[in-house]
Coordinates of C-alpha atoms and ligand atoms in Angstrom, one line a residue:
X1 CA 28.9 105.4 82.2
X2 CA 32.1 103.4 81.7
X3 CA 34.5 104.9 79.2
X4 CA 37.7 102.9 78.5
X5 CA 40.9 104.8 77.6
X6 CA 40.9 102.9 74.4
X7 CA 39.3 99.9 72.7
X8 CA 39.9 97.9 69.5
X9 CA 36.4 96.4 69.4
X10 CA 34.6 98.8 67.0
X11 CA 37.5 98.7 64.5
X12 CA 38.0 95.0 64.7
X13 CA 34.3 94.2 64.4
X14 CA 34.2 96.0 61.1
X15 CA 37.0 93.9 59.5
X16 CA 36.6 90.6 61.3
X17 CA 35.6 88.6 58.2
X18 CA 38.5 90.0 56.2
X19 CA 40.9 89.3 59.0
X20 CA 39.7 85.7 59.3
X21 CA 40.0 85.3 55.5
X22 CA 43.5 86.6 55.7
X23 CA 44.4 84.1 58.4
X24 CA 43.0 81.3 56.2
X25 CA 44.9 82.5 53.1
X26 CA 48.2 82.6 54.9
X27 CA 47.5 79.3 56.8
X28 CA 46.6 77.5 53.6
X29 CA 49.6 78.8 51.7
X30 CA 51.9 77.7 54.6
X31 CA 54.3 80.5 53.9
X32 CA 55.0 82.5 57.0
X33 CA 58.0 84.7 56.7
X34 CA 59.3 86.8 53.7
X35 CA 56.4 86.2 51.3
X36 CA 53.8 87.8 49.3
X37 CA 51.8 89.5 52.1
X38 CA 54.9 91.3 53.5
X39 CA 56.0 92.3 50.0
X40 CA 52.6 93.7 49.1
X41 CA 52.3 95.5 52.5
X42 CA 55.7 97.1 52.0
X43 CA 54.6 98.5 48.6
X44 CA 51.3 99.7 49.9
X45 CA 52.7 101.3 53.0
X46 CA 55.5 103.0 51.0
X47 CA 52.8 104.4 48.7
X48 CA 50.8 105.6 51.8
X49 CA 53.9 107.3 53.2
X50 CA 54.9 108.7 49.8
X51 CA 58.3 107.1 50.0
X52 CA 60.2 104.9 47.6
X53 CA 60.9 102.1 50.1
X54 CA 59.3 100.4 53.0
X55 CA 61.0 97.4 54.8
X56 CA 59.0 95.4 57.4
X57 CA 60.6 94.6 60.7
X58 CA 59.8 93.1 64.1
X59 CA 58.7 96.2 65.9
X60 CA 59.3 100.0 66.2
X61 CA 62.3 99.8 68.5
X62 CA 64.1 97.5 66.1
X63 CA 63.1 99.7 63.2
X64 CA 65.0 102.6 64.8
X65 CA 67.9 100.3 65.7
X66 CA 68.1 99.0 62.1
X67 CA 68.2 102.5 60.7
X68 CA 70.9 103.6 63.2
X69 CA 73.0 100.5 62.2
X70 CA 72.3 101.2 58.5
X71 CA 73.7 104.7 59.0
X72 CA 76.8 103.1 60.7
X73 CA 76.1 104.6 64.0
X74 CA 77.6 102.8 67.0
X75 CA 80.0 103.0 69.9
X76 CA 81.5 106.5 70.5
X77 CA 78.7 108.2 68.6
X78 CA 76.1 110.6 70.0
X79 CA 72.5 110.8 68.8
X80 CA 70.1 113.6 69.7
X81 CA 66.7 112.7 71.0
X82 CA 63.9 114.7 72.6
X83 CA 63.8 114.4 76.4
X84 CA 60.1 113.7 76.3
X85 CA 59.4 110.5 74.4
X86 CA 58.7 106.8 74.9
X87 CA 61.9 105.1 76.2
X88 CA 62.2 103.0 73.0
X89 CA 63.6 106.0 71.1
X90 CA 66.6 106.2 73.5
X91 CA 67.0 102.4 73.9
X92 CA 67.5 102.0 70.1
X93 CA 70.5 104.3 70.4
X94 CA 71.9 102.5 73.4
X95 CA 71.5 99.1 71.6
X96 CA 74.0 100.3 69.0
X97 CA 76.5 101.4 71.6
X98 CA 76.0 105.1 70.9
X99 CA 74.8 107.6 73.5
X100 CA 71.5 109.4 73.6
X101 CA 71.8 113.1 74.1
X102 CA 68.6 114.7 75.2
X103 CA 67.1 118.0 74.0
X104 CA 64.0 119.6 75.6
X105 CA 60.7 119.7 73.8
X106 CA 58.5 122.8 73.2
X107 CA 55.8 122.7 75.8
X108 CA 53.2 123.8 73.2
X109 CA 53.6 120.8 70.8
X110 CA 55.5 118.4 73.1
X111 CA 58.0 117.9 70.2
X112 CA 61.7 118.6 70.2
X113 CA 62.6 122.3 70.2
X114 CA 64.8 122.9 67.1
X115 CA 66.3 126.0 68.8
X116 CA 67.9 123.8 71.5
X117 CA 69.5 121.3 69.2
X118 CA 72.7 123.2 68.1
X119 CA 73.8 123.7 71.7
X120 CA 74.4 120.0 72.2
X121 CA 76.1 119.1 68.9
X122 CA 79.6 117.8 69.3
X123 CA 82.2 116.1 67.1
X124 CA 80.6 112.8 68.1
X125 CA 77.1 113.7 67.0
X126 CA 75.9 111.6 64.1
X127 CA 72.2 111.9 63.9
X128 CA 69.0 113.4 65.3
X129 CA 65.9 111.3 66.0
X130 CA 62.9 113.5 65.5
X131 CA 59.9 112.0 67.3
X132 CA 56.5 112.9 66.0
X133 CA 55.0 112.5 69.4
X134 CA 51.3 111.9 70.2
X135 CA 50.4 112.1 66.5
X136 CA 51.9 115.4 65.5
X137 CA 55.0 115.9 63.4
X138 CA 58.1 117.6 64.8
X139 CA 59.1 120.9 63.2
X140 CA 61.2 119.3 60.5
X141 CA 62.5 122.2 58.4
X142 CA 64.7 123.7 61.0
X143 CA 65.8 120.3 62.1
X144 CA 66.8 119.4 58.6
X145 CA 68.6 122.7 58.2
X146 CA 70.7 122.0 61.3
X147 CA 71.4 118.5 60.1
X148 CA 72.6 119.8 56.7
X149 CA 74.9 122.3 58.4
X150 CA 76.5 119.7 60.6
X151 CA 76.2 116.7 58.2
X152 CA 73.9 114.7 60.5
X153 CA 71.3 112.1 59.6
X154 CA 67.7 112.8 60.5
X155 CA 65.7 109.7 61.5
X156 CA 61.9 110.1 62.2
X157 CA 60.4 108.1 65.0
X158 CA 56.9 107.9 63.5
X159 CA 55.6 105.2 65.8
X160 CA 52.7 107.5 66.9
X161 CA 52.0 109.3 63.7
X162 CA 50.9 107.1 60.8
X163 CA 49.4 109.4 58.2
X164 CA 50.3 112.7 60.0
X165 CA 51.5 115.4 57.7
X166 CA 53.9 118.4 57.9
X167 CA 53.5 121.1 55.2
X168 CA 51.4 118.5 53.3
X169 CA 54.1 115.8 53.4
X170 CA 53.6 112.5 55.1
X171 CA 55.3 111.4 58.3
X172 CA 57.9 108.8 57.3
X173 CA 58.9 110.9 54.2
X174 CA 60.3 113.9 56.0
X175 CA 63.8 112.9 57.1
X176 CA 66.5 110.6 55.7
X177 CA 64.6 107.6 57.0
X178 CA 61.8 106.8 59.4
X179 CA 60.7 104.0 61.7
X180 CA 57.1 103.0 62.4
X181 CA 55.6 100.7 65.1
X182 CA 52.6 98.5 64.5
X183 CA 52.1 97.6 68.1
X184 CA 48.4 96.9 68.5
X185 CA 47.6 100.2 70.2
X186 CA 49.2 102.4 67.6
X187 CA 47.0 104.2 65.1
X188 CA 47.9 101.4 62.6
X189 CA 48.5 98.3 64.7
X190 CA 48.7 94.6 63.9
X191 CA 47.6 91.7 66.2
X192 CA 51.0 91.4 67.9
X193 CA 54.3 93.1 67.4
X194 CA 55.3 94.6 64.1
X195 CA 57.2 97.6 62.6
X196 CA 58.8 98.9 59.5
X197 CA 61.2 101.5 58.2
X198 CA 60.6 103.9 55.3
X199 CA 63.1 105.9 53.2
X200 CA 63.8 107.1 49.7
X201 CA 67.4 105.9 50.0
X202 CA 67.9 102.5 48.3
X203 CA 71.1 101.8 50.1
X204 CA 69.6 102.4 53.5
X205 CA 66.6 100.3 52.7
X206 CA 68.8 97.5 51.5
X207 CA 71.1 97.7 54.5
X208 CA 68.2 97.8 57.0
X209 CA 66.6 94.8 55.3
X210 CA 69.9 92.9 55.4
X211 CA 70.7 93.8 59.1
X212 CA 67.2 92.7 60.1
X213 CA 67.7 89.4 58.3
X214 CA 70.8 88.1 60.1
X215 CA 73.0 90.6 58.2
X216 CA 72.4 88.5 55.1
X217 CA 72.3 90.0 51.6
X218 CA 71.7 86.5 50.1
X219 CA 70.9 83.3 51.9
X220 CA 73.7 82.0 54.2
X221 CA 76.0 84.9 53.1
X222 CA 76.4 87.4 55.9
X223 CA 77.8 90.9 55.4
X224 CA 76.8 92.4 58.7
X225 CA 76.4 91.1 62.3
X226 CA 72.7 91.4 62.0
X227 CA 69.7 90.5 64.1
X228 CA 66.4 88.7 63.4
X229 CA 63.8 91.4 62.9
X230 CA 61.2 90.7 60.3
X231 CA 57.5 91.4 59.7
X232 CA 55.7 88.0 59.4
X233 CA 53.1 87.2 56.7
X234 CA 50.2 87.0 59.1
X235 CA 50.9 90.5 60.6
X236 CA 51.6 92.0 57.2
X237 CA 48.3 90.5 55.9
X238 CA 46.4 92.0 58.8
X239 CA 48.1 95.3 58.3
X240 CA 47.1 95.4 54.7
X241 CA 43.5 95.2 55.7
X242 CA 43.7 97.8 58.4
X243 CA 45.7 100.2 56.2
X244 CA 42.7 100.4 53.8
X245 CA 40.6 101.7 56.7
X246 CA 43.3 103.8 58.5
X247 CA 42.3 107.3 57.1
X248 CA 38.7 106.8 57.9
X249 CA 39.5 105.7 61.4
X250 CA 41.9 108.6 61.8
X251 CA 39.2 111.1 60.7
X252 CA 37.1 109.9 63.6
X253 CA 40.0 110.4 66.0
X254 CA 40.3 113.9 64.6
X255 CA 36.6 114.6 64.9
X256 CA 36.6 113.5 68.6
X257 CA 39.7 115.5 69.3
X258 CA 38.2 118.6 67.7
X259 CA 35.2 118.3 69.9
X260 CA 37.5 118.1 72.9
X261 CA 39.4 121.2 71.7
X262 CA 36.2 123.1 71.1
X263 CA 34.2 122.1 74.1
X264 CA 36.5 121.4 77.0
X265 CA 36.4 124.7 79.0
X266 CA 38.2 124.4 82.3
X267 CA 40.8 126.9 83.3
X268 CA 42.7 124.2 85.2
X269 CA 43.4 122.3 82.0
X270 CA 45.9 123.2 79.2
X271 CA 44.7 121.7 75.9
X272 CA 47.1 120.5 73.3
X273 CA 47.8 122.7 70.3
X274 CA 48.3 121.9 66.7
X275 CA 51.0 123.7 64.7
X276 CA 49.5 125.3 61.5
X277 CA 52.0 123.3 59.4
X278 CA 50.7 120.0 60.7
X279 CA 47.8 117.6 60.3
X280 CA 47.6 115.8 63.7
X281 CA 46.5 112.2 63.8
X282 CA 45.8 112.2 67.5
X283 CA 47.4 108.9 68.6
X284 CA 46.9 110.5 72.0
X285 CA 45.0 113.5 73.3
X286 CA 47.4 114.9 75.8
X287 CA 46.3 117.6 78.3
X288 CA 48.3 119.2 81.1
X289 CA 46.9 119.7 84.5
X290 CA 48.6 120.6 87.8
X291 CA 46.4 118.6 90.1
X292 CA 46.8 115.5 88.0
X293 CA 46.3 112.8 90.6
X294 CA 43.0 114.4 91.9
X295 CA 41.8 114.9 88.3
X296 CA 42.7 111.3 87.3
X297 CA 41.0 109.9 90.4
X298 CA 37.9 112.1 89.9
X299 CA 37.5 110.9 86.3
X300 CA 38.1 107.3 87.4
X301 CA 35.4 107.6 90.1
X302 CA 33.1 108.7 87.3
X303 CA 33.9 105.8 85.1
X304 CA 36.4 107.5 82.8
X305 CA 39.8 105.9 82.2
X306 CA 42.9 107.9 81.4
X307 CA 46.6 107.1 81.0
X308 CA 49.8 109.1 81.6
X309 CA 52.3 109.3 78.7
X310 CA 54.8 109.2 80.4
X311 CA 55.1 109.3 84.2
X312 CA 58.9 109.4 84.4
X313 CA 61.2 111.2 82.0
X314 CA 63.9 108.9 80.4
X315 CA 66.9 110.7 82.0
X316 CA 65.4 109.9 85.4
X317 CA 64.7 106.2 84.7
X318 CA 66.9 103.7 86.6
X319 CA 67.9 102.1 83.2
X320 CA 69.7 105.4 82.4
X321 CA 71.3 106.0 85.8
X322 CA 74.7 105.6 84.1
X323 CA 74.2 108.8 82.2
X324 CA 74.3 110.6 85.6
X325 CA 71.4 113.0 85.2
X326 CA 69.8 114.5 88.3
X327 CA 66.2 115.8 88.8
X328 CA 66.0 119.2 87.2
X329 CA 68.3 118.4 84.3
X330 CA 65.4 118.6 81.8
X331 CA 62.7 120.7 83.5
X332 CA 60.3 120.8 80.5
X333 CA 60.3 117.0 80.1
X334 CA 59.9 116.6 83.9
X335 CA 57.0 119.1 83.9
X336 CA 55.3 117.1 81.2
X337 CA 55.9 113.9 83.1
X338 CA 54.3 115.5 86.2
X339 CA 51.3 117.0 84.4
X340 CA 50.4 115.1 81.3
X341 CA 47.2 113.1 81.1
X342 CA 45.8 111.4 78.0
X343 CA 42.0 111.4 77.6
X344 CA 39.9 108.5 76.2
X345 CA 40.1 108.5 72.4
X346 CA 39.2 105.6 70.1
X347 CA 37.4 104.9 66.9
X348 CA 33.8 104.1 67.6
X349 CA 33.5 106.4 70.6
X350 CA 29.8 107.2 70.8
X351 CA 28.4 110.7 70.9
X352 CA 26.9 110.4 74.4
X353 CA 30.3 109.0 75.6
X354 CA 32.1 112.1 74.2
X355 CA 29.4 114.4 75.6
X356 CA 29.9 112.7 79.0
X357 CA 33.7 113.0 79.1
X358 CA 33.5 116.7 78.1
X359 CA 30.8 117.4 80.7
X360 CA 32.7 115.6 83.5
X361 CA 35.9 117.4 82.7
X362 CA 34.2 120.8 82.6
X363 CA 32.6 120.1 86.0
X364 CA 36.0 119.4 87.7
Ligands
LIG401 C1 55.7 102.5 70.5 C2 56.8 103.4 70.3 C3 58.0 102.9 69.9 C4 58.4 101.5 69.9 O1 57.6 100.7 69.1 P1 57.5 99.1 69.5 O2 56.8 98.5 68.3 O3 56.6 99.0 70.7 O4 58.8 98.6 69.7 C5 59.1 103.8 69.6 N1 58.9 105.1 69.7 C6 57.7 105.6 70.1 C7 57.5 107.1 70.2 C8 56.6 104.8 70.4 O5 55.5 105.3 70.8

């Protein structure tokens, strides 16, 4: 058998006619930026996330950047981020001139450990970016409690968690504002780059929109040194179609993940755990294994593809050499980087494919 790590084909086959009709609609209308599709998508996605506002933007990284700018975060400020996340979370902070300050995750959920946050708060700390990693929300209540105590903003990085919930509330509605990515491989992805921010704060929504549109509140009138980061009509139209299917596609990811949780029985493997407060949307099914290289090669020899998320912690990346961290500075993030492996997981995975993956894993 040949099992890819992920594939779009079963999803995209289901909606091909609608996607083609969307292309024709936008093409014939000849209106490509800041039009009806984006406006409608923003309404629909805000409703999906149970927030007042959604503002489309160029990608997830820029969504985070726009929010940090909207909260007036910049040079001299510090922003707290988990030490285990995709590098974009930290890069958005660096773009503003502020400094990312890392906090270790909980090994169980892979998300930021709220108990470790207060230790790194200084006079310069302005915000916490809570990443809902791999499809599961961070433990938001204690994070919001700390933020309130120190007057900090809480920004959700919801790039991996479209539709996830915490205590019944949607990712994207839990902090002061949130950023989403619609990179094709995310649970809700367009056919290129795309992103958005969500918030209940009209001022932040307006500022983020203006900063993403050359800092302009009205045409040729610029109140911020903005950038160009917008969600175009084609991508917004494609996303509207995929948003209607998202929950059904997510249920299938949840069903497959539940089979993995129930049926993978191998003492060498640590399975992911779901906090009782959360509904997990399984962007990724992350396991931990000590002999990762052997295991990955074994699976590959048997036709099963896996991916590592992520092989090198951010504080050890060359790009962040300037922060001066040494190996061992964030042992939990480093341990995850050494041991994490993501199993195949995609809508349309066939029963015999799931059976085969489980069987091969149990045999290792
Ligand atoms: C993908 C991702 C981003 C960045 O999104 P892009 O659209 O690729 O810029 C940010 N944070 C996390 C956690 C991500 O997974």
